[in-house]
Amino acid sequence: MRVFDVSPSARGPLAIEISSALGRRRAARVVEAIPGAHIKRRPKLIARLDQEVFCEFELEGQQFNIWEPHGSSGRYWIGPSSGKKTPVLLRVRQAFIDHKTPARRGIARWITKA
């Protein structure tokens, strides 16, 4: 999966962005598959429109959020709750890079072959 770094300087990402096409629940599942990650708050099946932060998790004692900024550009933002850079984010980043999205099915797959 393609991951976009949010980095104000060249010293590593402050946060990452992923496509919202992945979906809230699947994004949480990717995090859940990281060894040592603990989901503190999962995305609800029916989310309130004003709820930007939809998933909270802990990894190596640090708190992280996954949220969709209001009026987003089609991406989810993933970063530490503290807003400070952390090398632990690189583990989260790699998990999303390694994630394989399921193959497209049906007509969408047929159209892309044409």
C-alpha atoms as an extended CHARMM CRD file, in Angstrom:
* protein
*
       114  EXT
         1         1  MET       CA              0.0000000000        0.0000000000        0.0000000000  PROA      1               0.0000000000
         2         2  ARG       CA              1.1750000000        3.5080000000       -0.6960000000  PROA      2               0.0000000000
         3         3  VAL       CA              2.0310000000        5.5730000000        2.3830000000  PROA      3               0.0000000000
         4         4  PHE       CA              2.5740000000        9.3340000000        2.4190000000  PROA      4               0.0000000000
         5         5  ASP       CA              4.9280000000       10.8130000000        5.0130000000  PROA      5               0.0000000000
         6         6  VAL       CA              3.9650000000       13.9620000000        6.8850000000  PROA      6               0.0000000000
         7         7  SER       CA              7.3570000000       15.4260000000        7.6330000000  PROA      7               0.0000000000
         8         8  PRO       CA              8.0910000000       19.0670000000        8.2660000000  PROA      8               0.0000000000
         9         9  SER       CA             11.8380000000       18.2460000000        8.3100000000  PROA      9               0.0000000000
        10        10  ALA       CA             14.0800000000       15.5300000000        6.9080000000  PROA      10              0.0000000000
        11        11  ARG       CA             14.4580000000       13.7420000000       10.2530000000  PROA      11              0.0000000000
        12        12  GLY       CA             11.7280000000       11.1990000000        9.7350000000  PROA      12              0.0000000000
        13        13  PRO       CA              7.9620000000       11.4190000000        9.5860000000  PROA      13              0.0000000000
        14        14  LEU       CA              5.8500000000       13.1400000000       12.2140000000  PROA      14              0.0000000000
        15        15  ALA       CA              2.8520000000       11.1930000000       10.9280000000  PROA      15              0.0000000000
        16        16  ILE       CA              1.7670000000        9.2060000000        7.8990000000  PROA      16              0.0000000000
        17        17  GLU       CA             -1.2250000000        9.3460000000        5.5970000000  PROA      17              0.0000000000
        18        18  ILE       CA             -2.9320000000        6.4470000000        3.8580000000  PROA      18              0.0000000000
        19        19  SER       CA             -5.7910000000        6.3030000000        1.3830000000  PROA      19              0.0000000000
        20        20  SER       CA             -9.2240000000        6.3180000000        2.9860000000  PROA      20              0.0000000000
        21        21  ALA       CA            -10.2400000000        3.7700000000        0.3290000000  PROA      21              0.0000000000
        22        22  LEU       CA             -8.7710000000        1.1880000000        2.7180000000  PROA      22              0.0000000000
        23        23  GLY       CA            -11.6540000000        1.8570000000        5.1260000000  PROA      23              0.0000000000
        24        24  ARG       CA            -11.7090000000        2.5690000000        8.8410000000  PROA      24              0.0000000000
        25        25  ARG       CA            -12.1570000000       -0.9910000000       10.0550000000  PROA      25              0.0000000000
        26        26  ARG       CA             -9.5110000000       -2.4290000000        7.7410000000  PROA      26              0.0000000000
        27        27  ALA       CA             -7.0370000000        0.2760000000        8.8350000000  PROA      27              0.0000000000
        28        28  ALA       CA             -7.6010000000       -0.8210000000       12.4360000000  PROA      28              0.0000000000
        29        29  ARG       CA             -7.0300000000       -4.4580000000       11.4170000000  PROA      29              0.0000000000
        30        30  VAL       CA             -3.6670000000       -3.5620000000        9.8760000000  PROA      30              0.0000000000
        31        31  VAL       CA             -2.6340000000       -1.9400000000       13.1660000000  PROA      31              0.0000000000
        32        32  GLU       CA             -3.9650000000       -4.8920000000       15.1400000000  PROA      32              0.0000000000
        33        33  ALA       CA             -1.6550000000       -7.2190000000       13.1710000000  PROA      33              0.0000000000
        34        34  ILE       CA              1.4580000000       -5.3400000000       14.3740000000  PROA      34              0.0000000000
        35        35  PRO       CA              3.1040000000       -7.4210000000       17.1250000000  PROA      35              0.0000000000
        36        36  GLY       CA              2.6620000000       -5.6360000000       20.4590000000  PROA      36              0.0000000000
        37        37  ALA       CA             -0.0360000000       -3.2260000000       19.2470000000  PROA      37              0.0000000000
        38        38  HSD       CA             -3.1360000000       -2.8760000000       21.4230000000  PROA      38              0.0000000000
        39        39  ILE       CA             -6.2820000000       -1.2250000000       20.0780000000  PROA      39              0.0000000000
        40        40  LYS       CA             -7.7870000000        1.0890000000       22.7150000000  PROA      40              0.0000000000
        41        41  ARG       CA            -10.7320000000        2.3180000000       20.6410000000  PROA      41              0.0000000000
        42        42  ARG       CA            -12.0490000000        0.6900000000       17.4860000000  PROA      42              0.0000000000
        43        43  PRO       CA            -13.9790000000        2.3040000000       14.6620000000  PROA      43              0.0000000000
        44        44  LYS       CA            -17.7220000000        2.0010000000       15.1230000000  PROA      44              0.0000000000
        45        45  LEU       CA            -19.8610000000        0.4280000000       12.4260000000  PROA      45              0.0000000000
        46        46  ILE       CA            -21.8900000000        3.6220000000       12.1140000000  PROA      46              0.0000000000
        47        47  ALA       CA            -19.6800000000        6.5940000000       12.9200000000  PROA      47              0.0000000000
        48        48  ARG       CA            -20.8050000000       10.0730000000       13.8130000000  PROA      48              0.0000000000
        49        49  LEU       CA            -19.9340000000       12.5650000000       11.1070000000  PROA      49              0.0000000000
        50        50  ASP       CA            -18.2150000000       14.9010000000       13.5630000000  PROA      50              0.0000000000
        51        51  GLN       CA            -15.9640000000       12.1530000000       14.9600000000  PROA      51              0.0000000000
        52        52  GLU       CA            -12.5690000000       12.6890000000       13.3550000000  PROA      52              0.0000000000
        53        53  VAL       CA            -10.4870000000       10.3040000000       15.5250000000  PROA      53              0.0000000000
        54        54  PHE       CA            -11.9050000000        6.8410000000       14.9300000000  PROA      54              0.0000000000
        55        55  CYS       CA             -9.1620000000        4.5590000000       16.2440000000  PROA      55              0.0000000000
        56        56  GLU       CA             -6.7420000000        4.8100000000       19.1470000000  PROA      56              0.0000000000
        57        57  PHE       CA             -3.9760000000        2.3180000000       19.7710000000  PROA      57              0.0000000000
        58        58  GLU       CA             -0.8570000000        1.7780000000       21.8320000000  PROA      58              0.0000000000
        59        59  LEU       CA              2.4710000000        0.4410000000       20.6170000000  PROA      59              0.0000000000
        60        60  GLU       CA              5.6120000000        0.2070000000       22.7440000000  PROA      60              0.0000000000
        61        61  GLY       CA              3.9520000000        2.3300000000       25.4260000000  PROA      61              0.0000000000
        62        62  GLN       CA              3.1110000000        5.1780000000       23.0460000000  PROA      62              0.0000000000
        63        63  GLN       CA             -0.4010000000        6.2920000000       22.1090000000  PROA      63              0.0000000000
        64        64  PHE       CA             -1.4140000000        6.7550000000       18.4640000000  PROA      64              0.0000000000
        65        65  ASN       CA             -4.5230000000        7.9710000000       16.6440000000  PROA      65              0.0000000000
        66        66  ILE       CA             -6.0030000000        7.2620000000       13.2570000000  PROA      66              0.0000000000
        67        67  TRP       CA             -8.2550000000       10.0660000000       12.1380000000  PROA      67              0.0000000000
        68        68  GLU       CA             -9.9110000000       11.5480000000        9.1150000000  PROA      68              0.0000000000
        69        69  PRO       CA             -9.5750000000       15.3200000000        9.0570000000  PROA      69              0.0000000000
        70        70  HSD       CA            -12.8440000000       17.1550000000        8.4220000000  PROA      70              0.0000000000
        71        71  GLY       CA            -13.1110000000       17.8670000000        4.7140000000  PROA      71              0.0000000000
        72        72  SER       CA            -10.2930000000       15.4060000000        4.1090000000  PROA      72              0.0000000000
        73        73  SER       CA             -8.5650000000       14.8150000000        0.8260000000  PROA      73              0.0000000000
        74        74  GLY       CA             -9.4280000000       11.1300000000        0.8970000000  PROA      74              0.0000000000
        75        75  ARG       CA             -6.6690000000       10.1760000000        3.3150000000  PROA      75              0.0000000000
        76        76  TYR       CA             -6.4500000000        9.0280000000        6.9160000000  PROA      76              0.0000000000
        77        77  TRP       CA             -3.8110000000       10.5490000000        9.1620000000  PROA      77              0.0000000000
        78        78  ILE       CA             -1.9160000000        8.2360000000       11.5360000000  PROA      78              0.0000000000
        79        79  GLY       CA              0.3960000000        9.6240000000       14.1680000000  PROA      79              0.0000000000
        80        80  PRO       CA              1.2970000000        9.8450000000       17.8400000000  PROA      80              0.0000000000
        81        81  SER       CA             -1.3150000000       11.3730000000       20.1450000000  PROA      81              0.0000000000
        82        82  SER       CA              1.4030000000       13.5770000000       21.6360000000  PROA      82              0.0000000000
        83        83  GLY       CA              2.1060000000       15.2070000000       18.2710000000  PROA      83              0.0000000000
        84        84  LYS       CA              5.8350000000       14.5140000000       18.7340000000  PROA      84              0.0000000000
        85        85  LYS       CA              8.0310000000       12.4860000000       16.4090000000  PROA      85              0.0000000000
        86        86  THR       CA              8.7620000000        8.9340000000       17.4860000000  PROA      86              0.0000000000
        87        87  PRO       CA             10.7500000000        6.1280000000       15.8590000000  PROA      87              0.0000000000
        88        88  VAL       CA              7.9170000000        3.7320000000       16.7730000000  PROA      88              0.0000000000
        89        89  LEU       CA              5.8960000000        5.2910000000       13.9350000000  PROA      89              0.0000000000
        90        90  LEU       CA              8.2680000000        3.5860000000       11.4940000000  PROA      90              0.0000000000
        91        91  ARG       CA              6.8680000000        0.1980000000       12.5760000000  PROA      91              0.0000000000
        92        92  VAL       CA              3.3320000000        1.4110000000       11.8870000000  PROA      92              0.0000000000
        93        93  ARG       CA              4.4370000000        2.8550000000        8.5550000000  PROA      93              0.0000000000
        94        94  GLN       CA              6.0360000000       -0.4450000000        7.5140000000  PROA      94              0.0000000000
        95        95  ALA       CA              2.8900000000       -2.3940000000        8.4360000000  PROA      95              0.0000000000
        96        96  PHE       CA              0.8480000000       -0.2700000000        6.0280000000  PROA      96              0.0000000000
        97        97  ILE       CA              3.5040000000       -0.4720000000        3.3000000000  PROA      97              0.0000000000
        98        98  ASP       CA              3.4870000000       -4.2760000000        3.6110000000  PROA      98              0.0000000000
        99        99  HSD       CA             -0.3180000000       -4.5040000000        3.6400000000  PROA      99              0.0000000000
       100       100  LYS       CA             -1.7730000000       -6.0660000000        0.5190000000  PROA      100             0.0000000000
       101       101  THR       CA             -5.2620000000       -4.8940000000       -0.3500000000  PROA      101             0.0000000000
       102       102  PRO       CA             -7.6340000000       -7.6440000000       -1.4960000000  PROA      102             0.0000000000
       103       103  ALA       CA             -7.9650000000       -8.1470000000       -5.2320000000  PROA      103             0.0000000000
       104       104  ARG       CA            -10.7590000000       -6.2290000000       -6.8750000000  PROA      104             0.0000000000
       105       105  ARG       CA            -13.7950000000       -8.2910000000       -7.6710000000  PROA      105             0.0000000000
       106       106  GLY       CA            -16.4810000000       -8.3470000000      -10.2900000000  PROA      106             0.0000000000
       107       107  ILE       CA            -16.9630000000       -5.5970000000      -12.7970000000  PROA      107             0.0000000000
       108       108  ALA       CA            -14.2710000000       -3.3280000000      -11.3690000000  PROA      108             0.0000000000
       109       109  ARG       CA            -11.6950000000       -6.0440000000      -12.0470000000  PROA      109             0.0000000000
       110       110  TRP       CA            -13.0780000000       -6.6650000000      -15.5200000000  PROA      110             0.0000000000
       111       111  ILE       CA            -12.9570000000       -2.9550000000      -16.3990000000  PROA      111             0.0000000000
       112       112  THR       CA             -9.3250000000       -2.6140000000      -15.3140000000  PROA      112             0.0000000000
       113       113  LYS       CA             -8.3420000000       -5.4830000000      -17.6220000000  PROA      113             0.0000000000
       114       114  ALA       CA             -9.8240000000       -3.7460000000      -20.6650000000  PROA      114             0.0000000000
